[in-house]
XYZ file of C-alpha atoms in Angstrom:
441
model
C 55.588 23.693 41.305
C 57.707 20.851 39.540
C 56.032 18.718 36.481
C 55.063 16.113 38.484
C 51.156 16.730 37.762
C 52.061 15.843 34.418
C 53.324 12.855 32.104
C 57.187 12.724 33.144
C 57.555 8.950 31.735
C 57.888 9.245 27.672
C 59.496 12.469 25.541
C 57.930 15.747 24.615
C 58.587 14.232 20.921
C 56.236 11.163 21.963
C 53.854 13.056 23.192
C 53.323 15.019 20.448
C 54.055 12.302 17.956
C 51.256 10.336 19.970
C 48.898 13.628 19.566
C 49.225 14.189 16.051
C 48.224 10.426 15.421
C 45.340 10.326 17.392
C 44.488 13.885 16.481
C 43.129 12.006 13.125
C 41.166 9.245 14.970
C 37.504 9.343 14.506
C 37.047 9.465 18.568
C 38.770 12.795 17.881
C 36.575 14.750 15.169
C 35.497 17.795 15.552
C 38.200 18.850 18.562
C 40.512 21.055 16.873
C 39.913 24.055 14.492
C 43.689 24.039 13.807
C 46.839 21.730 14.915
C 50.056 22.721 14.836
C 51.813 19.534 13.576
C 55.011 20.769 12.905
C 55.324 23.393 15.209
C 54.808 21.139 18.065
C 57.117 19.101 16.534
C 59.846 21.433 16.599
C 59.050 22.726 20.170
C 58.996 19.156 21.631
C 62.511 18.329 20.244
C 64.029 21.583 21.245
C 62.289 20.172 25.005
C 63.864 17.307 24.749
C 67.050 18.494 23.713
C 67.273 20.509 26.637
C 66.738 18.136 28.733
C 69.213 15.952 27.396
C 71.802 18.691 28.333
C 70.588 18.808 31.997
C 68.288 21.879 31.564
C 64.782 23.118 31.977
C 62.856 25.846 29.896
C 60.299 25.985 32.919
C 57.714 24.497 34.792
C 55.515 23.571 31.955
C 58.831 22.100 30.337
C 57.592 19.718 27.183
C 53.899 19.520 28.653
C 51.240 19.607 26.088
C 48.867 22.140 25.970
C 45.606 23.638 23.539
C 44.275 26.701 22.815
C 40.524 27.734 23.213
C 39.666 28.883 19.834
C 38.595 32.508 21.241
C 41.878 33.233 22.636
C 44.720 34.928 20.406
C 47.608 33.173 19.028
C 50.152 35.599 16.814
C 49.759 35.471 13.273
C 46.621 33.952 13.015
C 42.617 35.771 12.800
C 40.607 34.437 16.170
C 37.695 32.458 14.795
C 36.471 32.154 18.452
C 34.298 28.715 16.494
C 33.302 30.609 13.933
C 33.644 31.674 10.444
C 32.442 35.522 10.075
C 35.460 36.307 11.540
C 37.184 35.187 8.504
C 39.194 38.147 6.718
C 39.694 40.054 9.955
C 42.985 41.110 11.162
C 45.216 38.308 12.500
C 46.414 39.066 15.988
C 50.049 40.821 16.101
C 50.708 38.793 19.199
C 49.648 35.727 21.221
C 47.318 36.627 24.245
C 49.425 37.247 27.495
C 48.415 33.564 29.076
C 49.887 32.062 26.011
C 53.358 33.679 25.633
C 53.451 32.934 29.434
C 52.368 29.250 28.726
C 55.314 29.376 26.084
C 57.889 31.068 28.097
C 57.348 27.779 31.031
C 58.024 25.334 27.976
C 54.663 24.175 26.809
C 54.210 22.699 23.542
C 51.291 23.906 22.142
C 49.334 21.560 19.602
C 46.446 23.500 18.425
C 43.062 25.547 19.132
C 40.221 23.944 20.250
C 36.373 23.606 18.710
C 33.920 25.624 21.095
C 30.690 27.069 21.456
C 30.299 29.935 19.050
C 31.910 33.006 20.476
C 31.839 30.969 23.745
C 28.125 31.359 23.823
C 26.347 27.973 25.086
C 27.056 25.529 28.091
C 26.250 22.444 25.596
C 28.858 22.611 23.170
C 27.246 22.215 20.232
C 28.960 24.098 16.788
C 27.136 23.803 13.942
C 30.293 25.515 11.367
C 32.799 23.062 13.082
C 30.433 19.830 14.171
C 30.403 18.762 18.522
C 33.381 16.632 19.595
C 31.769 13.577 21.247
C 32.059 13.271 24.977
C 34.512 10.234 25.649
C 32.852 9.027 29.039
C 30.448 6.953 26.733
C 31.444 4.786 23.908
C 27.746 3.209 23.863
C 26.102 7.175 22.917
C 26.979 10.598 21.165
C 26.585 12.536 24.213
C 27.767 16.418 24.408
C 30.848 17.529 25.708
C 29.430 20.602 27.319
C 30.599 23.820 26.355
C 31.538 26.514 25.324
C 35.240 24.551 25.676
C 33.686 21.422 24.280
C 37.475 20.901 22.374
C 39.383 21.610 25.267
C 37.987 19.442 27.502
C 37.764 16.436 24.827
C 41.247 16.845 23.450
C 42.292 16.385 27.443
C 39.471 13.257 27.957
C 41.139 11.779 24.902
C 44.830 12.320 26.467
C 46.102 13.802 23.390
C 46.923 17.093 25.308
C 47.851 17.375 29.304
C 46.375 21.144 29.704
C 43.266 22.426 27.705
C 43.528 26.183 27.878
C 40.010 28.003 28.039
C 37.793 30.608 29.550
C 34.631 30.634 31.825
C 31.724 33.230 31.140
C 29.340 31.398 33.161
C 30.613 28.314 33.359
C 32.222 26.973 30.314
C 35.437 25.433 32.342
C 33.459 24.062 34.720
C 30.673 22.803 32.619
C 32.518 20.242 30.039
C 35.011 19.186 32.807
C 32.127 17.976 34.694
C 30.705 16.394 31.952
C 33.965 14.630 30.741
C 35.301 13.545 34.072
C 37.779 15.999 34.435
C 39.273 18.447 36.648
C 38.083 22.355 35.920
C 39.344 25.863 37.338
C 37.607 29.371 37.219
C 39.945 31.679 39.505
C 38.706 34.775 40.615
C 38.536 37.342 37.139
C 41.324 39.480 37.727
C 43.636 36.789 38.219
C 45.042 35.701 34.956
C 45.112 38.667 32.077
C 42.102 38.605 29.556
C 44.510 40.155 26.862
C 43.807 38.629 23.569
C 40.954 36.613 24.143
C 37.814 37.530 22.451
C 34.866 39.358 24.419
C 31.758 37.357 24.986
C 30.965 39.495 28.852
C 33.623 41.859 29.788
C 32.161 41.773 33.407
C 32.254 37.484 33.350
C 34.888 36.549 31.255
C 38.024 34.267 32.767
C 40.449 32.832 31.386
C 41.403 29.269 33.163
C 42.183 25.228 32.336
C 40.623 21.594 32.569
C 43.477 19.156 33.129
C 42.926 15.497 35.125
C 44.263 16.694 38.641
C 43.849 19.879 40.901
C 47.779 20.382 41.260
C 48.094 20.247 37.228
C 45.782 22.907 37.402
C 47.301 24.801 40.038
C 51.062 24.427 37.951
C 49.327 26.343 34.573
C 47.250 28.716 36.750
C 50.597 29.956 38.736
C 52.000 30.256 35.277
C 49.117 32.716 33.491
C 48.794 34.415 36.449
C 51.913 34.715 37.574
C 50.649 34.248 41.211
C 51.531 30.386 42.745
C 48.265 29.291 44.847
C 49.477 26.611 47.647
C 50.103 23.407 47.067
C 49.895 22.135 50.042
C 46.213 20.400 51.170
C 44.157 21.377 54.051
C 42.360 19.335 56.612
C 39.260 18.389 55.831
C 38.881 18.089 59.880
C 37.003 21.229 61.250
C 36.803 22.488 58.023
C 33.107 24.559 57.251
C 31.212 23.661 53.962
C 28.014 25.307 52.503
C 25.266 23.388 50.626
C 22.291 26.347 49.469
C 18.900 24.672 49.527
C 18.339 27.304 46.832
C 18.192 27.044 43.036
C 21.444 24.888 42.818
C 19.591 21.540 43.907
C 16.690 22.300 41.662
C 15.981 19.416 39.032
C 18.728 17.752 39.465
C 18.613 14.047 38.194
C 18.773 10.743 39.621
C 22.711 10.104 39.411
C 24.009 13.469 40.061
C 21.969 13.404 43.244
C 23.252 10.210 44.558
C 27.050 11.164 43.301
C 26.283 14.238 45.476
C 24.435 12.709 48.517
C 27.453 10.714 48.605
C 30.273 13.240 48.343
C 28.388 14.872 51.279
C 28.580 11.643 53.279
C 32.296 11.447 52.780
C 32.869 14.701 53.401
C 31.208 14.937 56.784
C 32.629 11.322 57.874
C 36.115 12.844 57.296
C 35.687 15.275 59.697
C 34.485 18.300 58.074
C 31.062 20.469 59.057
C 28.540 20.057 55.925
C 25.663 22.637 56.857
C 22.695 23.170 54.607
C 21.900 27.013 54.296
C 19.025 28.725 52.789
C 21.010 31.339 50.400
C 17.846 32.439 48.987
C 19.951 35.724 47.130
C 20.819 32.608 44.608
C 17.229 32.628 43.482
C 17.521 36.856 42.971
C 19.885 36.419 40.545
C 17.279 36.351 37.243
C 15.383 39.161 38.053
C 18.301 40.975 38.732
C 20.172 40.605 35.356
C 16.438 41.857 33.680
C 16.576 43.218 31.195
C 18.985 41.196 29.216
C 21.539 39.955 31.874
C 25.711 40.887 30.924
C 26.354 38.254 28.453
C 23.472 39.767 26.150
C 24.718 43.368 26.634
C 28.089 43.031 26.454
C 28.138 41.001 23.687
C 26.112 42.726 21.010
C 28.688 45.845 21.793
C 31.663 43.590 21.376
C 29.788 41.646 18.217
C 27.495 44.482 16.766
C 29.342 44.832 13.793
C 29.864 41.104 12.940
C 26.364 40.970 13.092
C 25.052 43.467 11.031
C 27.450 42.256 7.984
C 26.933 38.594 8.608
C 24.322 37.614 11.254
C 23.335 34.666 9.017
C 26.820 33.375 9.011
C 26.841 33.052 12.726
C 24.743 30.139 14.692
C 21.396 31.447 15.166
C 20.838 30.388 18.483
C 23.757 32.352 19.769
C 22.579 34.854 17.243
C 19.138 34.731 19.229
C 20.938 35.267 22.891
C 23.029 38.511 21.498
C 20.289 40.335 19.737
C 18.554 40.200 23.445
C 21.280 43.159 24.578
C 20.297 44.638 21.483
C 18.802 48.345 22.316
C 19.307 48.461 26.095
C 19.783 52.138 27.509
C 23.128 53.180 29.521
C 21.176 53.808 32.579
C 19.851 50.063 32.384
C 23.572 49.015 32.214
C 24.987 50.843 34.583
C 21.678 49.736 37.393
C 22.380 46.337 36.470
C 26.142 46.861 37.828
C 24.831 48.667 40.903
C 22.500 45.292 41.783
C 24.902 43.036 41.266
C 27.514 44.748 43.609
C 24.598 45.213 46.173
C 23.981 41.390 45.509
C 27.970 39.942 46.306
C 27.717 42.410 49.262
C 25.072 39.644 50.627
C 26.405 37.207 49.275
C 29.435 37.844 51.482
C 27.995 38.124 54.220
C 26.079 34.875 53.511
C 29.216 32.690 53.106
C 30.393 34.588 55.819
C 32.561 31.933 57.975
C 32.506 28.798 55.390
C 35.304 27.548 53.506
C 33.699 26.770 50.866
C 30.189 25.872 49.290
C 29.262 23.052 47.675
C 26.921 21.899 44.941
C 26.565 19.638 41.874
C 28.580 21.691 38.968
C 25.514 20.728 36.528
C 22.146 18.725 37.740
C 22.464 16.139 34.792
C 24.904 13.635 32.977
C 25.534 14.499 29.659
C 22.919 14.394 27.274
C 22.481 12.673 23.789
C 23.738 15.256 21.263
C 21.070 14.487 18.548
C 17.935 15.438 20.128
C 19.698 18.740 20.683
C 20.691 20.129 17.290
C 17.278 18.900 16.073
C 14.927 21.127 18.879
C 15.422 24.537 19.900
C 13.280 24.096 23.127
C 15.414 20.993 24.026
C 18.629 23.066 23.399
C 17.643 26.160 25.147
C 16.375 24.184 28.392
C 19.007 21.736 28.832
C 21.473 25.293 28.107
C 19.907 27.255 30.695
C 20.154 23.604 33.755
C 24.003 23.313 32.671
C 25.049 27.189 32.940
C 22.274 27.988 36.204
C 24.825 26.723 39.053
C 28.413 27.869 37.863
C 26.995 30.940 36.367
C 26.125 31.756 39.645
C 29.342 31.825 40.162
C 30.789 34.417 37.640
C 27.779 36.517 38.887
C 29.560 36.781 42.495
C 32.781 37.067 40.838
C 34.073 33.852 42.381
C 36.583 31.148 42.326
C 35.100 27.983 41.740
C 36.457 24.492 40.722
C 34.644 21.389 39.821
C 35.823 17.968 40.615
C 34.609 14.547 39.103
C 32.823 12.444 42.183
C 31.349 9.958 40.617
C 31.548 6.337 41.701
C 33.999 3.604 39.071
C 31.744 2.775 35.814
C 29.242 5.814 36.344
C 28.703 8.742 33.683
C 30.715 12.030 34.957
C 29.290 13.882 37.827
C 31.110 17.278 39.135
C 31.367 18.539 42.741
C 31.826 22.189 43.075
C 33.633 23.603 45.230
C 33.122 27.231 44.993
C 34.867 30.619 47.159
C 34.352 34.328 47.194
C 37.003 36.904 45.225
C 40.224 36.724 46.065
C 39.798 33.589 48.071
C 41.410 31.359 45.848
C 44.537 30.781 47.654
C 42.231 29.264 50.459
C 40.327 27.113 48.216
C 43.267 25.714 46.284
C 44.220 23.913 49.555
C 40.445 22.684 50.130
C 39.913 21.398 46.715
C 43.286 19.373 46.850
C 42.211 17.706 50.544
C 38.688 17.374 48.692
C 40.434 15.505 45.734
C 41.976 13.387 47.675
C 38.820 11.965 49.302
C 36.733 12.088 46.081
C 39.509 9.574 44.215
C 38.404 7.209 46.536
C 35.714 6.547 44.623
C 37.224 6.548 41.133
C 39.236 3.132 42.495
């Protein structure tokens, strides 16, 4: 795929120049951990002087990218948006996506503020402070998370390509939430080399950018597997909406956003059936009794927090210390019901393209009321991850898509396939961009 998905009209050197400026603006607090200033510096110029002698260092040539704060880059210890990591080993090596990303000719300008070890769909970071979401300039509202910096330093246009990964939903979540476009491939797509552990059986590694096909350019180079380009027709085409769980307390302007997607989805030609999917309501009792991200990461974090759990946010603290204790044979059932549950939910989807749902069943909330109240936290947490965690749970590919109407807060449609299915989907979600532009005019 050529660089056309991305800003061909002004230098690498501008770009970065441009970056590094606004990098210091107040809209921008709080989005980077670290920025390269002169190393993107001297990557942009060798950019541009290669394409002053006619040639191209790859696909990515001079586009500007940043780093998710949990994934490795050499030389330097991964924080993942914290600080008891501090004093550990730096990594020998950048993580596999990110000598890849390198190797096309990205520039890469820093790593991005998150959730603590990626643990929280709001965003918040209480070592680093919460980049504001840019959709409102009236409110503080939350960027959603965990790659709250990834998806702000895109929103803000100081990078092209915010590099991140999805547990249960942290891609999807703050592209939603900040207008943007968000990617979750299927997990064994793009290497998980060198980015920290939150849920070995979750964990992908992905982007937010502003358009499906810039998304589809960085995904073919981290995974070194090119999706199609091309888009379907929306024509014939089969789309599930579950009547279960995902619709649940959704409020008043994601359901209109949605109810109107629908409409223009079904007058372009396309089947929209509503199906029961009632496995989707399954999926908490089945992760009892602490659910993967718990498990897996008090093994991964055990350590860290026995010599420093009150260095580490104690809400994500709280979530860990729930895998705390759990027996083998409780792991390993846990595994066996979740395979038993994508075998239905297979079977379910059986014949559709794709489903469809809201990504999250609210607009962004005020940030303040948050950090102040635990109950508010944990409750508007568990509405923003409950419909794309679904999602890592059946090991899916899954994009989200703003579809909100011109001079509305950020809505996300997504558009959601089983494993493997992704080179399918790419082509639906580029015929379903198309149509959902229409209302950003």
């Amino acid at each position: 795929m050529s660089q056309i998905c991305f800003d061909t009209f002004t230098t690498a050197a501008q770009r970065v120049a441009s970056a590094t400026e606004d990098a210091a603006s107040p809209a921008a607090q709080h989005v980077f951990t670290r920025f390269y200033a002169d190393g993107a510096r001297a990557t942009a110029q060798n950019c541009d002087a290669e394409t002053q002698a006619g040639r191209s260092l790859g696909t990515l040539h001079g586009v500007c990218i940043t780093i998710k704060d949990n994934i490795d880059v050499a030389g330097e210890t991964t924080m993942a948006g914290g600080v008891v990591c501090d004093g550990e080993t730096p990594a020998l090596l950048d993580a596999p996506a990110v000598q890849r990303l390198r190797d096309a000719g990205a520039v890469v300008l820093g790593k991005t503020n998150m959730s603590e070890f990626a643990f929280s769909g709001v965003g918040i970071n209480p070592h680093h402070g919460t980049p504001v979401n840019p959709a409102d300039t009236l409110h503080t509202r939350v960027p959603g998370g965990s790659s709250s910096g990834a998806a702000v330093s895109v929103a803000l246009g100081l990078a092209e390509v915010g590099i991140c990964t999805d547990t249960g939903g942290s891609i999807r979540i703050p592209a939603a939430l900040c207008g943007l476009v968000g990617y979750k491939g299927t997990q064994v797509r793009i290497p998980r080399t060198g980015v920290m552990e939150l849920s070995r059986s979750l964990d992908t590694v992905g982007s937010i950018t502003r358009s499906v096909r810039g998304c589809l350019a960085v995904d073919a180079v981290m995974s070194q597997q090119p999706l199609p380009t091309d888009a379907a027709h929306l024509k014939g085409l089969r789309f599930a909406v579950p009547q279960t769980l995902m619709l649940d307390d959704v409020d008043a302007t994601v359901a209109q956003a949605f109810s109107y997607s629908l409409k223009l989805i079904h007058e372009a030609g396309a089947q929209v059936v509503e199906i029961p999917f009632k496995a989707l309501g399954d999926i908490a009792a089945l992760s009892m009794p602490g659910g993967f991200s718990p498990i897996e990461s008090y093994a991964a974090h055990h350590a860290r927090l026995e010599r420093g759990a009150d260095r580490i946010d104690p809400r994500v603290v709280a979530r860990m210390m729930l895998g705390k204790g759990i027996s083998a044979q409780d792991y390993l059932e846990l595994h066996n019901r979740r395979q038993a549950w994508i075998a239905e939910a297979q079977q379910t989807l059986q014949g559709f393209d794709a489903m469809l749902c809201p990504t999250v069943p609210m607009v962004a909330p005020l940030i303040e009321p948050l950090i102040k109240d635990d109950e508010a936290f944990f409750k508007v947490n568990r509405l923003l991850l409950r419909n794309p965690a679904a999602i890592n749970y059946m090991d899916g590919c899954s994009w989200s898509l703003p579809c909100q109407e011109a001079g509305q807060l950020p809505v996300g449609l997504m558009v959601s396939g089983l494993a493997g299915h992704d080179a399918h989907l790419a082509r639906v979600v580029l015929a379903l961009e198309n149509l959902m532009n229409s209302l950003l005019r």
